[in-house]
Coordinates of C-alpha atoms in Angstrom, one line a residue:
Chain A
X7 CA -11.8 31.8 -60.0
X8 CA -12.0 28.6 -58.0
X9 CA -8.2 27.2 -57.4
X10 CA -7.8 23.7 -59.2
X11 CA -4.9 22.1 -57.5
X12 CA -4.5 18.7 -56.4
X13 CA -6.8 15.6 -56.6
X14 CA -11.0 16.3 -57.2
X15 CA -10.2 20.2 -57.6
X16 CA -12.6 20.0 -60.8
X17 CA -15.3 18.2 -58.8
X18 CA -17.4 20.1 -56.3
X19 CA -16.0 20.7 -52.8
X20 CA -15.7 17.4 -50.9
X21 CA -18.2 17.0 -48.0
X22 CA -16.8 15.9 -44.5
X23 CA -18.0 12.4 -44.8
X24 CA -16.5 12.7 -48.5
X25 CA -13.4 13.7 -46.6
X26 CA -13.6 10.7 -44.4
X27 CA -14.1 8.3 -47.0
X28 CA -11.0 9.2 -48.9
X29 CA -8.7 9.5 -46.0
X30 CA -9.4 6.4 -44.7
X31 CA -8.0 5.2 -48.2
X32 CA -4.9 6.5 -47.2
X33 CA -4.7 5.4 -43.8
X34 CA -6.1 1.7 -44.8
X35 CA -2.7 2.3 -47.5
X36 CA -0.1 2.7 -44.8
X37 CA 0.1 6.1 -45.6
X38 CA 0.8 9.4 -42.9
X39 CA -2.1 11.8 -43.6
X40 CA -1.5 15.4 -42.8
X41 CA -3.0 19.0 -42.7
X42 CA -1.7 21.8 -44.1
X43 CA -2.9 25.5 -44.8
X44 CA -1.9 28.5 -46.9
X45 CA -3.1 32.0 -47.9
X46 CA -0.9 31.9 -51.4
X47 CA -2.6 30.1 -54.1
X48 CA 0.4 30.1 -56.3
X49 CA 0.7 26.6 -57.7
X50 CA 4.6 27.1 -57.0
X51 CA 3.8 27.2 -53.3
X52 CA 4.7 23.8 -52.5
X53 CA 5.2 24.1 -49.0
X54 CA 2.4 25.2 -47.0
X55 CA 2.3 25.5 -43.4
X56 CA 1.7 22.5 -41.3
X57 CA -1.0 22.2 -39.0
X58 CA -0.3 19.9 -36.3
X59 CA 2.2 16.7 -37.1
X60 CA 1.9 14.2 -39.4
X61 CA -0.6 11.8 -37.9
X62 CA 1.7 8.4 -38.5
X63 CA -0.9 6.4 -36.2
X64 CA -4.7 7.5 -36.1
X65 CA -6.3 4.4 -37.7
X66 CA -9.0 6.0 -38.0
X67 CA -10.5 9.1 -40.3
X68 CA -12.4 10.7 -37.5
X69 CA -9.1 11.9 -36.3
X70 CA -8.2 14.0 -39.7
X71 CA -11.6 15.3 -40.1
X72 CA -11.6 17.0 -36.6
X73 CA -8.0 18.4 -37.2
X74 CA -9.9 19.4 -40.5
X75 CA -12.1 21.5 -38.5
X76 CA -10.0 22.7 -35.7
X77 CA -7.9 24.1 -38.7
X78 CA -11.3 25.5 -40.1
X79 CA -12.1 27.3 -37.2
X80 CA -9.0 28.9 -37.1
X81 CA -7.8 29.4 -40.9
X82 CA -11.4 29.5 -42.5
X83 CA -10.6 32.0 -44.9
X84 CA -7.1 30.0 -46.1
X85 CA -6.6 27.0 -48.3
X86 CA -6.2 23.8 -46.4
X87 CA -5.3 20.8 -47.7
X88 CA -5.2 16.9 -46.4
X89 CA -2.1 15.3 -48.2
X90 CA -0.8 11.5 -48.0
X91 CA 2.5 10.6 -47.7
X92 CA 3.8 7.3 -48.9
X93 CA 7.2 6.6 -46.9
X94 CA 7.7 3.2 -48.6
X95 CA 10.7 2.8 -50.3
X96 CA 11.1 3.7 -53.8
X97 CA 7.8 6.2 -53.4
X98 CA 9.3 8.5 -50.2
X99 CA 6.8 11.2 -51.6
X100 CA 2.8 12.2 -51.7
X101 CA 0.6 9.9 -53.3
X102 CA -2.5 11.8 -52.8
X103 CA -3.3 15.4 -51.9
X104 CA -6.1 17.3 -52.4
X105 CA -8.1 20.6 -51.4
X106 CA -10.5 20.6 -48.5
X107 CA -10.8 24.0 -47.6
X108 CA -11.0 27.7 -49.7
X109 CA -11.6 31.3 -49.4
X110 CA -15.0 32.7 -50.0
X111 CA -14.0 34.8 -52.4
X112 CA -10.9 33.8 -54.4
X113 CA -10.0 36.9 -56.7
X114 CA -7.6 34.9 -59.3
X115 CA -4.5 35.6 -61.1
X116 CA -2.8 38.0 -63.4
X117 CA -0.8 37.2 -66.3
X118 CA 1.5 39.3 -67.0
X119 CA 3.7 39.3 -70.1
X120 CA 7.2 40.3 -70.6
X121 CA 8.8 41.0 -73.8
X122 CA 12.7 39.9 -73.7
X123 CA 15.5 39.6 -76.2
X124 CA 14.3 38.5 -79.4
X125 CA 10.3 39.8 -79.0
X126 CA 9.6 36.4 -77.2
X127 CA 7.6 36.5 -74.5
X128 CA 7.9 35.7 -70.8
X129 CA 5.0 34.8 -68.4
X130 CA 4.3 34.6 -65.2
X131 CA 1.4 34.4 -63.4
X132 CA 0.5 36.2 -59.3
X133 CA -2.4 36.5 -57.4
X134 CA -4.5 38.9 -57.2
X135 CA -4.5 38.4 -53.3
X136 CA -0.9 38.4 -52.4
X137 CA -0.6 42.3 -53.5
X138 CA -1.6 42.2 -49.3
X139 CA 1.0 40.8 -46.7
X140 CA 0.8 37.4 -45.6
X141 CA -2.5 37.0 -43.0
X142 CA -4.7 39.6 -44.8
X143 CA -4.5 39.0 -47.8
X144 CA -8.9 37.3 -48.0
Chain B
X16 CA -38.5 1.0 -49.8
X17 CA -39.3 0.4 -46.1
X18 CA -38.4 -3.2 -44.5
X19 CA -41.8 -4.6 -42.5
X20 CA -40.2 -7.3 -40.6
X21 CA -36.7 -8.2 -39.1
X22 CA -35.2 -11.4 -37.9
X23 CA -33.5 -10.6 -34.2
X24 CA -31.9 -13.7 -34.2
X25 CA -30.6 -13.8 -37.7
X26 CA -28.9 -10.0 -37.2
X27 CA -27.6 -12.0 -33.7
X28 CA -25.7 -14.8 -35.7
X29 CA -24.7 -12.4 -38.6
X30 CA -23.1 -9.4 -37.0
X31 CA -21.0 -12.0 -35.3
X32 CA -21.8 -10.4 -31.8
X33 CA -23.2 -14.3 -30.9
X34 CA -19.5 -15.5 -31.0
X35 CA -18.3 -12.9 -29.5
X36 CA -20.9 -13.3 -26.5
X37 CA -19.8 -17.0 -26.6
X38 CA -16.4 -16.5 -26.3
X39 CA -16.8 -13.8 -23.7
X40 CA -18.8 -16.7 -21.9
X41 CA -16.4 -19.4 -22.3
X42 CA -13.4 -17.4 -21.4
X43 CA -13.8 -15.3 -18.9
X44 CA -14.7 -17.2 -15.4
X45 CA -17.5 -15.8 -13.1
X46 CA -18.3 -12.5 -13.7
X47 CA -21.9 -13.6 -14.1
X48 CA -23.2 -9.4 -13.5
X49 CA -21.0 -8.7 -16.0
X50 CA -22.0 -10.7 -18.5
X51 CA -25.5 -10.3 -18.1
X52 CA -24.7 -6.1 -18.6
X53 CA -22.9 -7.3 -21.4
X54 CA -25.8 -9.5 -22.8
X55 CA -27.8 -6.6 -22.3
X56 CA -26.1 -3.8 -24.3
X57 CA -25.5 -6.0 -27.2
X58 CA -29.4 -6.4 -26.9
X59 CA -30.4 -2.9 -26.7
X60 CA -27.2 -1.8 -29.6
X61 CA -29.6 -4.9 -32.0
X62 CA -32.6 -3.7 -31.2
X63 CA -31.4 -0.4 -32.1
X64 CA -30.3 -1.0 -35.4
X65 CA -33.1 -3.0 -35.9
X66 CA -35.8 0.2 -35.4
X67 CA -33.2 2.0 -37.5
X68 CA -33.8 -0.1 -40.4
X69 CA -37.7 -0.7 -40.4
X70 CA -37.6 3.5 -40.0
X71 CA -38.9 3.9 -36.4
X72 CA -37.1 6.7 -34.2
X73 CA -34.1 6.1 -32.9
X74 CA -30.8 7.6 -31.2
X75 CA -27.4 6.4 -31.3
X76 CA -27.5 5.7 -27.5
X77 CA -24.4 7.0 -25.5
X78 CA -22.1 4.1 -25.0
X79 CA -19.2 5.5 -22.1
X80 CA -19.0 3.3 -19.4
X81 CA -17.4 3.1 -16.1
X82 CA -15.9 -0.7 -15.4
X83 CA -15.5 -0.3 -11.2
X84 CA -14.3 -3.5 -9.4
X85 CA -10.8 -4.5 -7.3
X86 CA -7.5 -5.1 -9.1
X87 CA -7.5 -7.9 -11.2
X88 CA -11.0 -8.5 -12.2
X89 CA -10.6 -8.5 -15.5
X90 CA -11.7 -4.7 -16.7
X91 CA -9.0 -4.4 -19.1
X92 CA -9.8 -8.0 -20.5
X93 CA -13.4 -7.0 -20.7
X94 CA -12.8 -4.3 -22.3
X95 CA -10.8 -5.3 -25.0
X96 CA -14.0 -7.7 -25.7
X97 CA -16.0 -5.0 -25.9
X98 CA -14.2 -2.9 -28.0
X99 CA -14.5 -5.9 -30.4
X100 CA -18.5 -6.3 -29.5
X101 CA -18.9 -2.8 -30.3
X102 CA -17.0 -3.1 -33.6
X103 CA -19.0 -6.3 -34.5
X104 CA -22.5 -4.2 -33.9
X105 CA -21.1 -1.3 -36.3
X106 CA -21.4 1.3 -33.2
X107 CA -17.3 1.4 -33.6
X108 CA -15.6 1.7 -36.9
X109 CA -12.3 0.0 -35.7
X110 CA -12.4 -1.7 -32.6
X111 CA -8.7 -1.4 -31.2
X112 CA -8.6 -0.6 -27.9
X113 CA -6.2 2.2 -26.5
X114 CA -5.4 2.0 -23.0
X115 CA -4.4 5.0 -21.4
X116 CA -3.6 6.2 -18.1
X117 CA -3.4 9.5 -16.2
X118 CA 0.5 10.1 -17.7
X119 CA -0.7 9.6 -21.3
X120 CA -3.0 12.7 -21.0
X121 CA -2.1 15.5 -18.6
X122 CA 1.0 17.3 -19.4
X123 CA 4.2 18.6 -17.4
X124 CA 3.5 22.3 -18.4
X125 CA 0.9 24.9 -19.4
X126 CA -0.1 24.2 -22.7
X127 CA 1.5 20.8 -22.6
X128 CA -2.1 18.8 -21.6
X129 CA -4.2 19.7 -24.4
X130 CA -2.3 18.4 -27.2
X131 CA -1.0 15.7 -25.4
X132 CA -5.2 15.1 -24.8
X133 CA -6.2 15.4 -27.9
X134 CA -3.7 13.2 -29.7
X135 CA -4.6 10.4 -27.6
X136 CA -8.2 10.8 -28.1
X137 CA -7.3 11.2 -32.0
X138 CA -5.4 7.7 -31.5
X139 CA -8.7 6.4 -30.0
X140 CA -11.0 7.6 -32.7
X141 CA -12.7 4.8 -34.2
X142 CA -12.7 2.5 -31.5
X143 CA -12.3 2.4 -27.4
X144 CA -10.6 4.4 -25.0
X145 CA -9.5 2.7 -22.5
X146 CA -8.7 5.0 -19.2
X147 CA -7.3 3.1 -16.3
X148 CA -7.6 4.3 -12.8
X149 CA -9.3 7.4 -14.2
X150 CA -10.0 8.9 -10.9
X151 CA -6.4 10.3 -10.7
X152 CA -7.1 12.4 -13.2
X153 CA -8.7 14.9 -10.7
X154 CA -6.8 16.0 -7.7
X155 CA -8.9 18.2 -5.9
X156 CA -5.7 19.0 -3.2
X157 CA -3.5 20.8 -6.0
X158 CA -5.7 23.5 -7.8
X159 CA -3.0 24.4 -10.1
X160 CA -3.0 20.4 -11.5
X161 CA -3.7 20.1 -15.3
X162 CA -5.9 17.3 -14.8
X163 CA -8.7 19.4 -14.6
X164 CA -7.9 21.0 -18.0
X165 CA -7.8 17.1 -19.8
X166 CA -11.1 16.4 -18.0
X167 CA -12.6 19.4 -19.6
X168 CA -11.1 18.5 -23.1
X169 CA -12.6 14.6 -22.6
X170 CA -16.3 15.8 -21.6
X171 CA -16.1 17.6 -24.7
X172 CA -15.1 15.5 -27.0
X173 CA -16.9 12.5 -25.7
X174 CA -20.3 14.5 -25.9
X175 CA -19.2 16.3 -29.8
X176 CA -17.7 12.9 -31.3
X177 CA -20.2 10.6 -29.5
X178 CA -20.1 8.6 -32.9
X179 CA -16.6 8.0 -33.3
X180 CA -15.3 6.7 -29.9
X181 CA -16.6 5.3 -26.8
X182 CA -14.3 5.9 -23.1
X183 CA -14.3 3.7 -20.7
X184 CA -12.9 4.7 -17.3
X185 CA -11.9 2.3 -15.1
X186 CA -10.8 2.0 -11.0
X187 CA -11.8 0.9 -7.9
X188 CA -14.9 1.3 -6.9
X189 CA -15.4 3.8 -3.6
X190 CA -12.7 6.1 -6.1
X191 CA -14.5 5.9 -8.5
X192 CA -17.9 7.3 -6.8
X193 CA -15.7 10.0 -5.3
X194 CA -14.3 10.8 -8.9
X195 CA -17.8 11.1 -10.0
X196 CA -19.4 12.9 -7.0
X197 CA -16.6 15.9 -8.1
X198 CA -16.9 15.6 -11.8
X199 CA -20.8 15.6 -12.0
X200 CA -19.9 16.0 -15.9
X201 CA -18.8 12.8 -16.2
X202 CA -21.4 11.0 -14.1
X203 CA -24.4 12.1 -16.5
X204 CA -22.1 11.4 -20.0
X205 CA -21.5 7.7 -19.1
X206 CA -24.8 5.8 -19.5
X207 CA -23.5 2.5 -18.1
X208 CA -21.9 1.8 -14.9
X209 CA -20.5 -1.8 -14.4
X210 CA -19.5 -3.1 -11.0
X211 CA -16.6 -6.2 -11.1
X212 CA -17.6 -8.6 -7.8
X213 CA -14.2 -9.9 -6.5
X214 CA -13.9 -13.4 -7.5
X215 CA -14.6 -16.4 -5.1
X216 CA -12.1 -19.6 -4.2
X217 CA -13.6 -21.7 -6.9
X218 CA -13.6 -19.4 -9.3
X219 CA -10.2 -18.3 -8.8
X220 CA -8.9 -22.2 -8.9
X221 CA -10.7 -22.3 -11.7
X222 CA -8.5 -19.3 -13.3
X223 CA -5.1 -21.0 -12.3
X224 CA -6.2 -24.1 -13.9
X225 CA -7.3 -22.4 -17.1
X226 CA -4.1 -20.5 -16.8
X227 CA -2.1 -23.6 -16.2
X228 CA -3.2 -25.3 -18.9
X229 CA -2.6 -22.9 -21.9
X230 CA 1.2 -23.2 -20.7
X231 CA 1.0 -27.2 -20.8
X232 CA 1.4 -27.6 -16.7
X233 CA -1.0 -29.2 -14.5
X234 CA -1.6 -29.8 -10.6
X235 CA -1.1 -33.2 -9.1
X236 CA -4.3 -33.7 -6.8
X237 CA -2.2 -32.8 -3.9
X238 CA -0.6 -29.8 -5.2
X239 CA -4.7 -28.7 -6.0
X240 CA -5.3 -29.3 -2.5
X241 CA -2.6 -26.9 -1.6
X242 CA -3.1 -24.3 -3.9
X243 CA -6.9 -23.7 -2.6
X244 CA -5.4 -23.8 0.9
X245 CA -3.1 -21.4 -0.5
X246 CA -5.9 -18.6 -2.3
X247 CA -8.0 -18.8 1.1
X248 CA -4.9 -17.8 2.9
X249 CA -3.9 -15.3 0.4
X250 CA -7.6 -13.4 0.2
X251 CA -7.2 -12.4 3.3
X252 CA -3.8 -10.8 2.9
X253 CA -3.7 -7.0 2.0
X254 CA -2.8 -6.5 -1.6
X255 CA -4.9 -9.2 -3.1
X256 CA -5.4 -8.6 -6.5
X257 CA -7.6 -11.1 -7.7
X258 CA -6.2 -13.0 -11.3
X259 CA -3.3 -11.0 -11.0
X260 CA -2.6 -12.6 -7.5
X261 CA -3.0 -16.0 -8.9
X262 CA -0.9 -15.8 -12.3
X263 CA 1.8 -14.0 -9.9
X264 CA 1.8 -17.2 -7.4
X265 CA 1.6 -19.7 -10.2
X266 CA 4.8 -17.7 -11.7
X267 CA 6.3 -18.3 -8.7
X268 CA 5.3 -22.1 -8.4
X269 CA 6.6 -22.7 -11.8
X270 CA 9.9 -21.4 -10.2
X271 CA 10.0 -23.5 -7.5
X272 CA 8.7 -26.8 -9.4
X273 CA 12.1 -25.9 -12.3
X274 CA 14.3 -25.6 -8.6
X275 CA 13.3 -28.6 -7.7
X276 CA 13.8 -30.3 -10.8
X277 CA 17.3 -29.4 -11.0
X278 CA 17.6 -30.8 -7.5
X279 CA 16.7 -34.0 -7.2
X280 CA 17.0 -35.8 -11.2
X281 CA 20.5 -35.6 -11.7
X282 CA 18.9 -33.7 -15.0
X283 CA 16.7 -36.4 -16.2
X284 CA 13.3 -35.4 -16.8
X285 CA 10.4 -36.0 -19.1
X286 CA 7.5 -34.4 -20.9
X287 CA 5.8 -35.5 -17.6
X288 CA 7.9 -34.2 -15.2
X289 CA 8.1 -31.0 -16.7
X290 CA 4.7 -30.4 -16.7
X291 CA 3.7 -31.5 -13.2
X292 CA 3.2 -29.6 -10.6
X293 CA 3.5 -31.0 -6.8
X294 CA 2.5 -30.2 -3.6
X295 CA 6.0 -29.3 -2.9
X296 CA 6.2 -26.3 -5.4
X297 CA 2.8 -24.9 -3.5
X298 CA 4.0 -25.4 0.0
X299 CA 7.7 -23.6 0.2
X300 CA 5.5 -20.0 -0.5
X301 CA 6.0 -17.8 2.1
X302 CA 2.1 -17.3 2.7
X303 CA 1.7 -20.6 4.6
X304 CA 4.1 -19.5 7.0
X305 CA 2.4 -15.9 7.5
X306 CA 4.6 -14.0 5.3
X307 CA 3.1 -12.0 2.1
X308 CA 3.8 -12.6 -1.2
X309 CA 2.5 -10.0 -3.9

């Protein structure tokens, strides 16, 4: 089950020149493009580890697309992300993030389903690959 | 759809690399072998795009260069204007330069060089790096130095990204052929080699006047007089850095000439006066009386 988080998660996986193109968007915005990574899909995660700083003053792409594929080299079988934070005030968050990176195999999540006071029901959701400790788990 | 034929002159006056060559001609004095390198790598860069678009064979050619030449012949200038030549021709996506020396890339500790390296070659990405006096880099008499370690990371990158930045080291020249002679790898990465000729009496007068007037002061004939009588004697002192020389002494003349005016007008001056420079101002330097100034 392909993960659909963040920006173009329905669209086929970004090329590197794609990468590039929308980047640069952010950087030509004022914006401090990072790269993150992460072996738990759950859309709860919020915080994934950070590879490298915050690159406040590349002006160029080039620069995030090689961290890109340093990260690749290293966490190929994780998520990694490129997200876009807006510091100006009033926005202080992230405008744009979105997936750039995934496992070859991504196994999905179980629903489960519990029954509490008054026979409602409770979900949740957990994935099938964090039954395995953190680092092994695709 | 394939393009049959393709204007040379046109693609000269549209990329805006023309202005550019003009401005490079107009503003930098002497330097003629420069220029005409210059003149020459636009030419090849246009010609390059141009087979690219009619659909013959072509390679991005490699675009590092070494700027040797004495201190103050205008490498950094040059380069900047070829950062912005590059950028003009499309070979750069930016164009900002980022100057760099030998403490901006090798670290204090192990593990310290490489990401101090790479970030500044991220910085650079999309335009020029600049690396001044690149030859202390290497220091073949400490083996343990990390210099070697920021080389290595620069060879590679500059042969893996050959599309998004172009280096251009920089230093004097006999250093520089050492630095080369022990770094083979760098020698056969940088396709062009540009030597800076030291610049000659007129030249430099020439300079100071230019420099002169974009601060609103100018020579009387006497004071001109001086001042060549003053470069002559000054080339031959050790320490002559070319431009640098020359803005330095004229820094110093406009010191003298605002001493002097205090002195003798009981405060009274006009636009005149404050823009004149007389023999006076030239004469009190301590070269004329054997001394060195810097």
């Amino acid at each position: 089950m392909k993960l659909r988080q963040g920006t173009f998660s329905f669209l086929p996986d970004l090329t590197d020149s794609e990468i590039h193109t929308q980047v640069q968007y952010c950087i030509d915005n004022g914006w401090a493009v990072s790269v993150e990574y992460t072996d738990d899909p759950h859309p709860r995660n919020t915080y994934w580890e950070m590879w490298g700083h915050p690159m406040f003053d590349n002006p160029d792409a080039a620069a995030v697309v090689f961290e890109v594929n340093e990260c690749r080299k290293q966490f190929g079988d994780s998520y990694i992300r490129v997200i876009a934070f807006d510091s100006s005030h009033g926005w202080e968050s992230i405008k744009l993030s979105f997936i750039v990176n995934r496992p070859k195999d991504e196994p999905g999540f179980h629903v489960s389903r519990e029954e509490v006071k008054g026979r409602s029901i409770r979900y949740s959701i957990k994935s099938y690959a964090t039954d395995k400790p953190e680092g092994r788990r695709y | 759809m394939t393009i049959k034929k393709i204007d040379l002159h046109a693609e000269l006056i549209e990329t805006g690399v023309e202005q550019v060559l003009i401005d490079l001609d107009k503003s930098l004095i002497g330097l003629e072998p420069v220029k005409t390198r210059i003149r020459e790598t636009a030419a090849l860069l246009l010609v390059e795009k141009a087979r690219e678009k009619i659909g013959l064979a072509h390679e991005t050619p490699t675009l590092h260069m070494s700027f040797s030449g004495n201190p103050g012949t205008g490498k950094t200038t040059v380069a900047l204007r070829m950062a912005e030549l590059l950028h003009r021709l499309g070979y750069v996506r930016k164009g900002h330069l980022v100057t760099v020396t030998r403490d901006d890339l090798v670290g204090q500790y192990i593990g310290h060089t490489a990401p101090k390296t790479k970030e500044v070659l991220k910085k650079a990405m999309g335009g020029v790096l600049f690396i001044d006096e690149a030859y202390y880099l290497y220091r073949p008499e400490n083996e343990r130095d990390y210099g070697q370690e920021a080389i290595e990371i620069l060879l590679q990158v500059m042969e893996n990204n050959r599309d998004d930045l172009v280096v251009i080291l920089a230093g004097y020249k006999n250093r520089m052929n050492t630095f080369f002679e022990s770094n083979p790898g760098f020698r056969s990465r940088i396709a062009h080699h540009i030597e800076f000729p030291d610049y000659s009496t007129p030249e430099l007068l020439d300079i100071g006047s230019s420099m002169l007037d974009q601060l609103n002061y100018h020579f009387t004939k006497a004071a001109k007089n001086a001042f060549i009588e003053y470069i002559n004697l000054r080339k031959e002192q050790p320490h002559f850095a070319n431009a640098r020389s020359i803005r330095n002494a004229l820094d110093r003349v406009r010191l003298r000439q605002a001493n002097r005016l205090f002195k003798e007008n009981n405060g009274l001056v006009d636009a005149e006066k404050l823009s004149t420079l007389e023999e006076a101002d030239i004469r009190e330097s301590r070269v004329f009386s054997g001394g060195i100034d810097n």
